PDB file of C-alpha atoms in Angstrom:
ATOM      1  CA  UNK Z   1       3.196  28.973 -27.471  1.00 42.00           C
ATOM      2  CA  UNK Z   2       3.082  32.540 -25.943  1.00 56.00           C
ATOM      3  CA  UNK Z   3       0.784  32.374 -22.663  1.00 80.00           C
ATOM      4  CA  UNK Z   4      -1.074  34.773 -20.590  1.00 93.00           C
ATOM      5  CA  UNK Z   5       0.400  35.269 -16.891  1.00 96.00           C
ATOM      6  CA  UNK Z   6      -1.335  33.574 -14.170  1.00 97.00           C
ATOM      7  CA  UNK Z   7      -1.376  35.598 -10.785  1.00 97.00           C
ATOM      8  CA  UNK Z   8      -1.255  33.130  -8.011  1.00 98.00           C
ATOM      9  CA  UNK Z   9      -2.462  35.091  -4.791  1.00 98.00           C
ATOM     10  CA  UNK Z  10      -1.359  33.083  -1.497  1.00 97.00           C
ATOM     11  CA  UNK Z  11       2.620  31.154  -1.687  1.00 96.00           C
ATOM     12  CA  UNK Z  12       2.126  29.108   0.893  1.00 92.00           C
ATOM     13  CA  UNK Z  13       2.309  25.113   0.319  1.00 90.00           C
ATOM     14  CA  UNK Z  14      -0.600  24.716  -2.336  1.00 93.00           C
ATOM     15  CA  UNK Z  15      -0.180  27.631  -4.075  1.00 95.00           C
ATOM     16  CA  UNK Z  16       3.391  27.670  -4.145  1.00 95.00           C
ATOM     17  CA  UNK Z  17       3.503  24.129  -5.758  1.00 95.00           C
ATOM     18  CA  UNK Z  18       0.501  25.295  -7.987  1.00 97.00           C
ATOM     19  CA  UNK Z  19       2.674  28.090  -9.012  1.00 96.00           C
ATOM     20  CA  UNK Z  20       5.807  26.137 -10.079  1.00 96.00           C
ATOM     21  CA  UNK Z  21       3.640  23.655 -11.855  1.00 97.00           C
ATOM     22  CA  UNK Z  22       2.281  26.343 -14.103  1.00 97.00           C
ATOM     23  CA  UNK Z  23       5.971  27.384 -14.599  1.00 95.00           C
ATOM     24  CA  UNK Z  24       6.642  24.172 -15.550  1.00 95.00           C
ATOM     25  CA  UNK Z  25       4.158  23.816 -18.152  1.00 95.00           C
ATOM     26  CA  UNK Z  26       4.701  27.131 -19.965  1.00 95.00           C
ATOM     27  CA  UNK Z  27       2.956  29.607 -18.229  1.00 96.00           C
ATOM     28  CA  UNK Z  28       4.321  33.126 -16.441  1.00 96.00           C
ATOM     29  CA  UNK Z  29       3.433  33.703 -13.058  1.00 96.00           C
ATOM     30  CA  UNK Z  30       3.732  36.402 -10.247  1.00 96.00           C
ATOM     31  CA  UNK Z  31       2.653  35.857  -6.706  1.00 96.00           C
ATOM     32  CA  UNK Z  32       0.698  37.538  -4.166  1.00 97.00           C
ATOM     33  CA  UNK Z  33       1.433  37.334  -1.128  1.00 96.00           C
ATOM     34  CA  UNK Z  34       1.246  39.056   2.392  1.00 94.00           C
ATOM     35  CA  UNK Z  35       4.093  37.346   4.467  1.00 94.00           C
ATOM     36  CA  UNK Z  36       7.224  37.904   3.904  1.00 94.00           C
ATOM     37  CA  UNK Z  37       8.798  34.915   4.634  1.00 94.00           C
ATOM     38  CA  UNK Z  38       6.789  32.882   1.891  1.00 94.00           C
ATOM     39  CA  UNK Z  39       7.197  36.101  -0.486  1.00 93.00           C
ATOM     40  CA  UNK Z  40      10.728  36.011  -0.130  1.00 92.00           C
ATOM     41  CA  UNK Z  41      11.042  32.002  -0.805  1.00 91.00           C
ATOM     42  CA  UNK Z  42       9.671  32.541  -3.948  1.00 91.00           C
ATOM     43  CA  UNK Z  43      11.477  35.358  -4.751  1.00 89.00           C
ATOM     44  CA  UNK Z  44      14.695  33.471  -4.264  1.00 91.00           C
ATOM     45  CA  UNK Z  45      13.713  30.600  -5.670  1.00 89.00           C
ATOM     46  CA  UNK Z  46      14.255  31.917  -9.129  1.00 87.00           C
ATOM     47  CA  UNK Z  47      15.775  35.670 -10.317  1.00 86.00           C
ATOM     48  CA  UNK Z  48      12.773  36.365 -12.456  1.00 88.00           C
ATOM     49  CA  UNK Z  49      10.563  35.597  -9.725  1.00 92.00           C
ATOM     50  CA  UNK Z  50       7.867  38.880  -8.838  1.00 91.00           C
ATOM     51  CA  UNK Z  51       5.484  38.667  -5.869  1.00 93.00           C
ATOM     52  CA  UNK Z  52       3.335  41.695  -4.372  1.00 95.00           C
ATOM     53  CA  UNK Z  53       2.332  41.921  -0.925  1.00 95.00           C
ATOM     54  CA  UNK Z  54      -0.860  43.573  -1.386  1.00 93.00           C
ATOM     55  CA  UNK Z  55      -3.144  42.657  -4.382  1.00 95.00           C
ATOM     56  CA  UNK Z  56      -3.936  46.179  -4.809  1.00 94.00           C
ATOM     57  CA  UNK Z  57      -0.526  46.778  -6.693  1.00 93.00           C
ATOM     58  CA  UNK Z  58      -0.963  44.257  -8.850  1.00 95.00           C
ATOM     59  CA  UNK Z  59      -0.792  45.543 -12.454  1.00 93.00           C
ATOM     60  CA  UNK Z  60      -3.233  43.796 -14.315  1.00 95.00           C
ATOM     61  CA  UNK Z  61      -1.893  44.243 -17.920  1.00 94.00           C
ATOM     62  CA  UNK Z  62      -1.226  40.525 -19.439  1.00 95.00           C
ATOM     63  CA  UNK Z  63      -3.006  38.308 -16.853  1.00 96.00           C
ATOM     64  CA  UNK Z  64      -5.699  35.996 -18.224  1.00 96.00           C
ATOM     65  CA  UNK Z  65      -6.511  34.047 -14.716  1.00 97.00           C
ATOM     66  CA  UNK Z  66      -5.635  34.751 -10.879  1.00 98.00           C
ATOM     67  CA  UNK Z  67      -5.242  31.841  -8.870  1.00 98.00           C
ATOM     68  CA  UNK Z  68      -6.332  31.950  -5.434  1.00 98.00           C
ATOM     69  CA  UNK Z  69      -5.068  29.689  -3.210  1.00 97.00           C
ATOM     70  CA  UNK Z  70      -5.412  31.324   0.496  1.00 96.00           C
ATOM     71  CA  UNK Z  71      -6.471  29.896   3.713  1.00 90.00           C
ATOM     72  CA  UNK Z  72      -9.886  31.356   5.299  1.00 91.00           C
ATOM     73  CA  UNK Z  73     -12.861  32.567   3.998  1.00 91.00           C
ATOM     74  CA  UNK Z  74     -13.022  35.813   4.545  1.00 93.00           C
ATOM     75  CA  UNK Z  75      -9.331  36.288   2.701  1.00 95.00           C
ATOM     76  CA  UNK Z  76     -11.304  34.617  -0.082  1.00 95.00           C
ATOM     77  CA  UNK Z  77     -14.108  37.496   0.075  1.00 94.00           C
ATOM     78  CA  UNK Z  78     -11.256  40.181   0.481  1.00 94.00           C
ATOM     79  CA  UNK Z  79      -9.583  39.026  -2.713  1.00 96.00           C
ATOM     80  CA  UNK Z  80     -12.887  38.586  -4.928  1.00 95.00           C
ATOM     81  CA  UNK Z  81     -13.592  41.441  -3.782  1.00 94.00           C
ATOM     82  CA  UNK Z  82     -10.703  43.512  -5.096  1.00 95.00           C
ATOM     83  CA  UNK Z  83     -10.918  41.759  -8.253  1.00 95.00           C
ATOM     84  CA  UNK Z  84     -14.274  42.624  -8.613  1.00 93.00           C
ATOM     85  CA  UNK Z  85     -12.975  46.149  -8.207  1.00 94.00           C
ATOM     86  CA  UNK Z  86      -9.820  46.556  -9.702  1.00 94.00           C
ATOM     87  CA  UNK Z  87      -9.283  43.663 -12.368  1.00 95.00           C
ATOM     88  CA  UNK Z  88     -10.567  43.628 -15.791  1.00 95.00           C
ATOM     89  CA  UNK Z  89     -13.382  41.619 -16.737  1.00 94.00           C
ATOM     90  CA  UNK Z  90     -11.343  39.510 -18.592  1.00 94.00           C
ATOM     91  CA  UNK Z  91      -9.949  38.491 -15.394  1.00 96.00           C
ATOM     92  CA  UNK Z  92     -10.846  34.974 -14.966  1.00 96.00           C
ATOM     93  CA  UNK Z  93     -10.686  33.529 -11.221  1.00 97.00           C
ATOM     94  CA  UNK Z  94      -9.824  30.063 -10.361  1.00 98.00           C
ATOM     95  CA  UNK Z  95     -10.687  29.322  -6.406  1.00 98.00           C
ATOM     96  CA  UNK Z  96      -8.662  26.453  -5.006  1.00 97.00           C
ATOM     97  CA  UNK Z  97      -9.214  27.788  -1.635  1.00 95.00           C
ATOM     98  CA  UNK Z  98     -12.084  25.599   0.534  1.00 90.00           C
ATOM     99  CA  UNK Z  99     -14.793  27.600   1.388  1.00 92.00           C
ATOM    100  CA  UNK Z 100     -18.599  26.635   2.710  1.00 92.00           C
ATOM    101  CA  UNK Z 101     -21.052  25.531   0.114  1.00 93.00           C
ATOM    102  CA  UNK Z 102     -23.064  28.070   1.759  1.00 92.00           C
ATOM    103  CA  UNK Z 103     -20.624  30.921   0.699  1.00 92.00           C
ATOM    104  CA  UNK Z 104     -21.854  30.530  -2.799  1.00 90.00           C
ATOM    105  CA  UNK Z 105     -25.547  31.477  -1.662  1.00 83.00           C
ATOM    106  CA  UNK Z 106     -24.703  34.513  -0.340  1.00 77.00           C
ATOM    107  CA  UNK Z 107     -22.966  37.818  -1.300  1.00 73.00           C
ATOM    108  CA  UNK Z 108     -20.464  36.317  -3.600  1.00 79.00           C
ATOM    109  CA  UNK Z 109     -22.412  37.912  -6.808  1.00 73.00           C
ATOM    110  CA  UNK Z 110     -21.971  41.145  -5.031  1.00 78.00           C
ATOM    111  CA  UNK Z 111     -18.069  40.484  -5.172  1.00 82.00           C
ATOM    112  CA  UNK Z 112     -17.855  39.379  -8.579  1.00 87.00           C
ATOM    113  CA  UNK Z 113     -20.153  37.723 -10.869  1.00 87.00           C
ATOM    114  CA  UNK Z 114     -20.300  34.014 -10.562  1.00 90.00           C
ATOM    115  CA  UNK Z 115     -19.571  33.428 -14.529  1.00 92.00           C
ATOM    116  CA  UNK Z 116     -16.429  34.780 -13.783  1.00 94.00           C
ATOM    117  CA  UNK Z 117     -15.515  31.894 -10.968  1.00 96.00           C
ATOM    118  CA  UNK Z 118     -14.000  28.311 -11.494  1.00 97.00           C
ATOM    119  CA  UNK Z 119     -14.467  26.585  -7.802  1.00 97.00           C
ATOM    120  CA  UNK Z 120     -12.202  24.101  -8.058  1.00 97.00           C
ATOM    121  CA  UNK Z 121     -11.309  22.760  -4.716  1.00 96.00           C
ATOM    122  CA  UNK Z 122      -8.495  20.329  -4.623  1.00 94.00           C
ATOM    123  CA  UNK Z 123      -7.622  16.971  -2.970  1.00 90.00           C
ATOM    124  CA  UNK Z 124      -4.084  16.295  -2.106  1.00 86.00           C
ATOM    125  CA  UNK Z 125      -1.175  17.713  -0.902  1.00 84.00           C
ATOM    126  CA  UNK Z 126       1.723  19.768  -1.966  1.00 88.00           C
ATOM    127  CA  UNK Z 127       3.276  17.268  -3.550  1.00 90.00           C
ATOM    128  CA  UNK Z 128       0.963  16.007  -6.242  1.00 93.00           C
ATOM    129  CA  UNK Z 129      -0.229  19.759  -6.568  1.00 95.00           C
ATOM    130  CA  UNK Z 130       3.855  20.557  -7.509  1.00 95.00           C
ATOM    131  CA  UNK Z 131       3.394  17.405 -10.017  1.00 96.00           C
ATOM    132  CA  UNK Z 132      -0.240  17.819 -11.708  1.00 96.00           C
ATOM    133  CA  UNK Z 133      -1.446  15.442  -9.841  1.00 96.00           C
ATOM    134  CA  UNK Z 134      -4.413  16.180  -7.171  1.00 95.00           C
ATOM    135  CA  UNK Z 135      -8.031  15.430  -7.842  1.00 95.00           C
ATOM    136  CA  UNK Z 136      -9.970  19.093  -9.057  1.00 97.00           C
ATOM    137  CA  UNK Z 137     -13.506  19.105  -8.508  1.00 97.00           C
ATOM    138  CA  UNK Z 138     -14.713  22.171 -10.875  1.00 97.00           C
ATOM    139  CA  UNK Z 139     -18.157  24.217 -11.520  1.00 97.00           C
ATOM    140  CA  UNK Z 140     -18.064  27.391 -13.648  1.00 96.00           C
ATOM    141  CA  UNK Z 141     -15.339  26.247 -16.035  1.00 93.00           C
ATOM    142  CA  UNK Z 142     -15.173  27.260 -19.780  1.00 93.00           C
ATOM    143  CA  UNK Z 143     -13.386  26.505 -22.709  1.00 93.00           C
ATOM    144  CA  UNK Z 144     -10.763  29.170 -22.050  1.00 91.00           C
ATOM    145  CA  UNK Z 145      -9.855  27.739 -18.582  1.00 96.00           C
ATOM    146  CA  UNK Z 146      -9.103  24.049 -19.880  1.00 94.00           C
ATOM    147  CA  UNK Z 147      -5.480  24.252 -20.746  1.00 95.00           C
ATOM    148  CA  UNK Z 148      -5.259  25.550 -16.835  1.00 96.00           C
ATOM    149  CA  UNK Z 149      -7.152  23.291 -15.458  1.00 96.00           C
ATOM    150  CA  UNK Z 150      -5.675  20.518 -17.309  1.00 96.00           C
ATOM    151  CA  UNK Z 151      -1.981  21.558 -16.024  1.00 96.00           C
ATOM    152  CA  UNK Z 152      -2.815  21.765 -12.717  1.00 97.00           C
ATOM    153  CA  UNK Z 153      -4.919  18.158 -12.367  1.00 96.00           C
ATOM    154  CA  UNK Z 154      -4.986  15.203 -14.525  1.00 89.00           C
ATOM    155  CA  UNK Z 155      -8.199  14.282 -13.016  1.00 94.00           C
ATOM    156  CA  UNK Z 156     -10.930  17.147 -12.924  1.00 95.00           C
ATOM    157  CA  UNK Z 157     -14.677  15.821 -11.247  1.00 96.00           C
ATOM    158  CA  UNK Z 158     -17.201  18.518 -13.404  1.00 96.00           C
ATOM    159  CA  UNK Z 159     -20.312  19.395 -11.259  1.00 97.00           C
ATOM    160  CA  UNK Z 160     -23.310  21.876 -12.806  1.00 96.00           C
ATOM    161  CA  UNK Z 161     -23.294  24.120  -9.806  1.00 95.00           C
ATOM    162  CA  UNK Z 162     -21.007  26.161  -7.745  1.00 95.00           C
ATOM    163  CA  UNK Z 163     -20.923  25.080  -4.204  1.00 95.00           C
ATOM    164  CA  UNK Z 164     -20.892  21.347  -5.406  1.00 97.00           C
ATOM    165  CA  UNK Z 165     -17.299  20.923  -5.096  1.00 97.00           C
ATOM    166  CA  UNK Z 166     -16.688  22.322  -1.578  1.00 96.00           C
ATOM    167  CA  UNK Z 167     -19.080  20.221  -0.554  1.00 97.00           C
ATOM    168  CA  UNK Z 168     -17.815  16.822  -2.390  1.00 96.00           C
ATOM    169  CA  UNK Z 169     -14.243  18.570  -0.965  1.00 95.00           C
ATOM    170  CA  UNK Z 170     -15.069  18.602   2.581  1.00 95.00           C
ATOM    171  CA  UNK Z 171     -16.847  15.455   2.916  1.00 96.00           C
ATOM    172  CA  UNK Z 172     -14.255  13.884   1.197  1.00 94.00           C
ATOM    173  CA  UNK Z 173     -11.628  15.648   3.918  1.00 93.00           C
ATOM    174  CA  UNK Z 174     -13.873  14.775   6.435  1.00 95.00           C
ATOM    175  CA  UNK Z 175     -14.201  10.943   5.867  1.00 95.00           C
ATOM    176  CA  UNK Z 176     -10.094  11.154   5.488  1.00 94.00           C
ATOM    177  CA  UNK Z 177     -10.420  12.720   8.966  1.00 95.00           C
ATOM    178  CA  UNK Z 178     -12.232  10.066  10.195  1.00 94.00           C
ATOM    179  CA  UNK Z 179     -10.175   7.245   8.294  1.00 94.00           C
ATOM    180  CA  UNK Z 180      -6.567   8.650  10.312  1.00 95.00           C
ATOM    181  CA  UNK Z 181      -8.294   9.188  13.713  1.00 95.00           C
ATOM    182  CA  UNK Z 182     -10.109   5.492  13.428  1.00 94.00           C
ATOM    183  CA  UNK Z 183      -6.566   4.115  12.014  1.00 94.00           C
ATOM    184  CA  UNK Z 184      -4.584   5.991  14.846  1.00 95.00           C
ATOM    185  CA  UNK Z 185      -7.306   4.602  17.447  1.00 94.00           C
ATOM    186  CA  UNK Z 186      -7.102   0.667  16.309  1.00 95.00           C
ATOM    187  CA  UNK Z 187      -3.120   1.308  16.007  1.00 95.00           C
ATOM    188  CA  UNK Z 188      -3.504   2.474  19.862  1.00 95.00           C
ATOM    189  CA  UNK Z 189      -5.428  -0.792  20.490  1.00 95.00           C
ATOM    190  CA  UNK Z 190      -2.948  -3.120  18.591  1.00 95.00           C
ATOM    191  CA  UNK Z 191       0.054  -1.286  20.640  1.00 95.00           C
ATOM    192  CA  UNK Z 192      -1.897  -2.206  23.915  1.00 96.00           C
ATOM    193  CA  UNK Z 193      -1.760  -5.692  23.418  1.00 97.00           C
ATOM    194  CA  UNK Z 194       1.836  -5.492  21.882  1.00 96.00           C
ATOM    195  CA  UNK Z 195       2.127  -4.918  18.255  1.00 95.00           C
ATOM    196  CA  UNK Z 196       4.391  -1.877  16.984  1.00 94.00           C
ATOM    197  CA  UNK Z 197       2.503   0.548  15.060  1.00 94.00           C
ATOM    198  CA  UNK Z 198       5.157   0.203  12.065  1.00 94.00           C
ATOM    199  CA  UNK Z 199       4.423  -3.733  12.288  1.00 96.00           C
ATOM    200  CA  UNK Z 200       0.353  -2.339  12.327  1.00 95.00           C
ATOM    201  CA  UNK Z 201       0.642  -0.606   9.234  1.00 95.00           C
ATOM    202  CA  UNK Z 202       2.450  -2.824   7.153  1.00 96.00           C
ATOM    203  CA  UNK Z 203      -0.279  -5.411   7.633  1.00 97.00           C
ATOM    204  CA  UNK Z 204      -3.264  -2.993   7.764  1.00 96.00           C
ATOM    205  CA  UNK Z 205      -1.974  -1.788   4.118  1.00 96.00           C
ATOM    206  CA  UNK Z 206      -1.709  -5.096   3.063  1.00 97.00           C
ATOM    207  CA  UNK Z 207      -5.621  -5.693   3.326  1.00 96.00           C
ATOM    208  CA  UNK Z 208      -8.573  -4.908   2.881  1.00 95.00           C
ATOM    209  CA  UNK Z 209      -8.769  -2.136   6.238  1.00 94.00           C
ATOM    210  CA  UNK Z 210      -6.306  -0.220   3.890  1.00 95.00           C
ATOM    211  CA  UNK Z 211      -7.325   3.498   3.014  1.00 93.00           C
ATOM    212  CA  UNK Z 212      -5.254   5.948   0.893  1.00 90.00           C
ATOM    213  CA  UNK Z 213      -5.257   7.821   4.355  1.00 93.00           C
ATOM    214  CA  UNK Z 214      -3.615   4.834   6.637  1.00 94.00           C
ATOM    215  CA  UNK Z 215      -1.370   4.508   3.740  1.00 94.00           C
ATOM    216  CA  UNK Z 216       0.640   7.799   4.174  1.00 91.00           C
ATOM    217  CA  UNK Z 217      -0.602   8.393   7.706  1.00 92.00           C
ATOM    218  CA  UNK Z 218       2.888   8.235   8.992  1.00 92.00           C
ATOM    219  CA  UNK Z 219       3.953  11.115   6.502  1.00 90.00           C
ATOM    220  CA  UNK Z 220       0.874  13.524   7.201  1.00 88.00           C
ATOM    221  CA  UNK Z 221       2.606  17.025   8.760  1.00 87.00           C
ATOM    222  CA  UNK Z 222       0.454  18.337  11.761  1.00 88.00           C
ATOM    223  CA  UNK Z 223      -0.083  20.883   9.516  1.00 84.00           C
ATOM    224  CA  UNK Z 224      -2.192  18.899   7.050  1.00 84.00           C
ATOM    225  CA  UNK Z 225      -3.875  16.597   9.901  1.00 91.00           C
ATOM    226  CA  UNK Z 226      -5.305  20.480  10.937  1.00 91.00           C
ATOM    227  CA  UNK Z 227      -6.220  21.365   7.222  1.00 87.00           C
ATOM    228  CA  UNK Z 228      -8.014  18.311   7.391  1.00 91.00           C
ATOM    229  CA  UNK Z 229      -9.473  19.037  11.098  1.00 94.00           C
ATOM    230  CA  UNK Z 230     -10.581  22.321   9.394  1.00 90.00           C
ATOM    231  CA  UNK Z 231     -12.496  21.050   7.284  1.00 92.00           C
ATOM    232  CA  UNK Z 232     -14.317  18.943   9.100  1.00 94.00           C
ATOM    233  CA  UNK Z 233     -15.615  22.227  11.644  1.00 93.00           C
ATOM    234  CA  UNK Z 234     -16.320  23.610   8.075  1.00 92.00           C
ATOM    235  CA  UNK Z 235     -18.923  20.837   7.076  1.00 95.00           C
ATOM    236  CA  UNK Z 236     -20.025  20.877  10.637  1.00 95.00           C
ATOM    237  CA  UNK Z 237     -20.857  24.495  10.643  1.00 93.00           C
ATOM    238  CA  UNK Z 238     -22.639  24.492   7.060  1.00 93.00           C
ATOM    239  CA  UNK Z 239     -24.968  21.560   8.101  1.00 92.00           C
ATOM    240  CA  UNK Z 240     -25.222  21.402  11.479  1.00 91.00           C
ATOM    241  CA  UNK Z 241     -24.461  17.606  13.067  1.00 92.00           C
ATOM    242  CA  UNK Z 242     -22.636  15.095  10.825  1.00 93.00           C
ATOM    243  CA  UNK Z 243     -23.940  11.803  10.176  1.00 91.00           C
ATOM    244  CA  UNK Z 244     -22.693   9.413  13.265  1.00 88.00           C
ATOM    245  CA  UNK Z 245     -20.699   6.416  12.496  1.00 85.00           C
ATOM    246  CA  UNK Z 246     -21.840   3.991  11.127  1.00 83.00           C
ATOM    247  CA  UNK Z 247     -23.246   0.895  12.597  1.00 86.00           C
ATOM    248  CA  UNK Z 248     -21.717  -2.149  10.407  1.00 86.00           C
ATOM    249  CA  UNK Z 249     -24.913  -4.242  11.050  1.00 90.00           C
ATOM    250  CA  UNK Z 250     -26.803  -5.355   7.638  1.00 90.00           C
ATOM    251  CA  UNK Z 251     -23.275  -4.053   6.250  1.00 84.00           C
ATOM    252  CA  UNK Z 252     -24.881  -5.212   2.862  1.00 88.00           C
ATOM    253  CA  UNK Z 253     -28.221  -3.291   3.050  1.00 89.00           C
ATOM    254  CA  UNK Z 254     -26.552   0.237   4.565  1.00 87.00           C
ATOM    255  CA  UNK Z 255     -24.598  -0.347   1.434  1.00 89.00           C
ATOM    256  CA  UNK Z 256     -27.073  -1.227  -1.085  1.00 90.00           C
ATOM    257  CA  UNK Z 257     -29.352   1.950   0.242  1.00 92.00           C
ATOM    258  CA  UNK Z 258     -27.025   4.389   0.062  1.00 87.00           C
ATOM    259  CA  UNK Z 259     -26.242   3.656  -3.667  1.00 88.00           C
ATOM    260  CA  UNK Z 260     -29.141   2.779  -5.047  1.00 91.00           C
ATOM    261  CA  UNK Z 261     -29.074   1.698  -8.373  1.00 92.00           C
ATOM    262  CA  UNK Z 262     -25.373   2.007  -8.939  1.00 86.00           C
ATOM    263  CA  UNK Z 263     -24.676  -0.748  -6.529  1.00 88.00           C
ATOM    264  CA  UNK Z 264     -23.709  -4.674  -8.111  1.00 89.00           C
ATOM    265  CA  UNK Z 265     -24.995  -6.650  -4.889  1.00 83.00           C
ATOM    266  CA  UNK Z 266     -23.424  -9.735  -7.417  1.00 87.00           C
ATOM    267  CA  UNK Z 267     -20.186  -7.831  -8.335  1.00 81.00           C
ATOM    268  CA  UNK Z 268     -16.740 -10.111  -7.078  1.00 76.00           C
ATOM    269  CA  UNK Z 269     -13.899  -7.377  -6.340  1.00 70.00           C
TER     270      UNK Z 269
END
């Protein structure tokens, strides 16, 4: 089946992986992409390979969807910007890039009309984004953005409003935060009274303490443990102080509060 091309703008990790799993599932893609070093990795990677370094030379004839996958927020306004500018209107954006849920209360209609958005923030690395497999929450989406979607995330969380999923995305990055710096302290406190961290996390992943986070703490690059730091000045900033730990006393009505209805105080795990 002939497809549109995707323009993915931003080759570092995420985007690069996002871009070779579109490849992989049938659709064209050129890059965007303002250093060199990551433009010229994906150049090499393959001889049909085309990436831009501005998005301003981008010729727009063919492309159904540009991908954005960059790194701050205001890179985020500069490139909705443009396409507000410069694409046609049957340009259909698809924001993996975090951003405040208060971005989408404020000039973003001035950029480019909000029907023309898919937030879908993304949880994972670059390794289940090269394989399909990170968790997508998504607001905005139509019927013409499935197959995309769908390729990119075997698991896509649908919420009614934009803003929504940067919200569920950095909580969620800021409880994994939490989870590796409490993990990392108790491993300190294990070491201190003489059990090796590699002996702590066997056992820790063997019970119930276990977290997807402790699990593959070992393997987070500093460069993900400061994605994830990120995000957690990015919640801060949008609504001011963050909840403080918890206190584990009444465990069982903390619990039963914060879920309401949904919580099975007779359920057996």
């Amino acid at each position: 089946m002939s497809r549109e091309t995707v323009c993915v703008v931003g080759l570092g990790g995420i985007g690069h992986a996002m871009a070779d799993r579109l490849e992989e599932c049938g659709w064209p893609v050129i890059g965007v992409e303002p250093d060199e070093g990551r433009r010229r990795a994906w150049e090499d990677a393959r001889s049909d390979h085309v990436a831009y370094s501005d998005l301003h030379t981008v010729d727009w004839d063919g492309i159904s969807h540009l991908l954005v996958a960059v790194r701050t927020e205001e890179q985020v306004r500069t490139v909705l910007a443009t396409c507000g500018s410069e694409a046609p209107s049957s340009v259909r954006v698809l924001l993996v890039s975090t951003v405040r849920p208060s971005f989408w209360h404020s000039s973003v209609p001035e950029l480019l009309n909000l029907d023309r958005i898919v937030e879908c923030p993304v949880s994972g690395g670059e390794g289940p984004a090269r394989q399909g497999t990170v968790a997508m929450y998504a607001a905005g989406g139509r019927e013409d953005d499935s197959a995309l979607l769908a390729a990119l995330s075997a698991s896509v969380v649908a919420f009614p409003r934009h803003g929504d999923p940067a919200l569920i995305k950095l909580v969620n990055n800021t409880l994994a935060a939490l989870n590796a710096a409490n993990t990392a302290r108790y491993a300190q406190l294990a070491s201190e009274r003489g059990i090796a961290p590699e002996d702590f996390l066997r056992a820790l992943n063997l019970g119930s303490g276990r977290s997807q986070v402790s699990a593959m703490l070992h393997q987070l690059s500093r460069n993900q443990l400061d994605l994830l730091e990120k995000d957690v000045g990015l919640l801060r900033a949008d609504v001011g102080e963050l909840p403080e730990s918890a206190d584990p006393t009444r465990l069982a009505d903390l619990v039963a509060s914060a879920l309401g209805e949904i919580a099975d105080p007779d359920a057996v795990v």
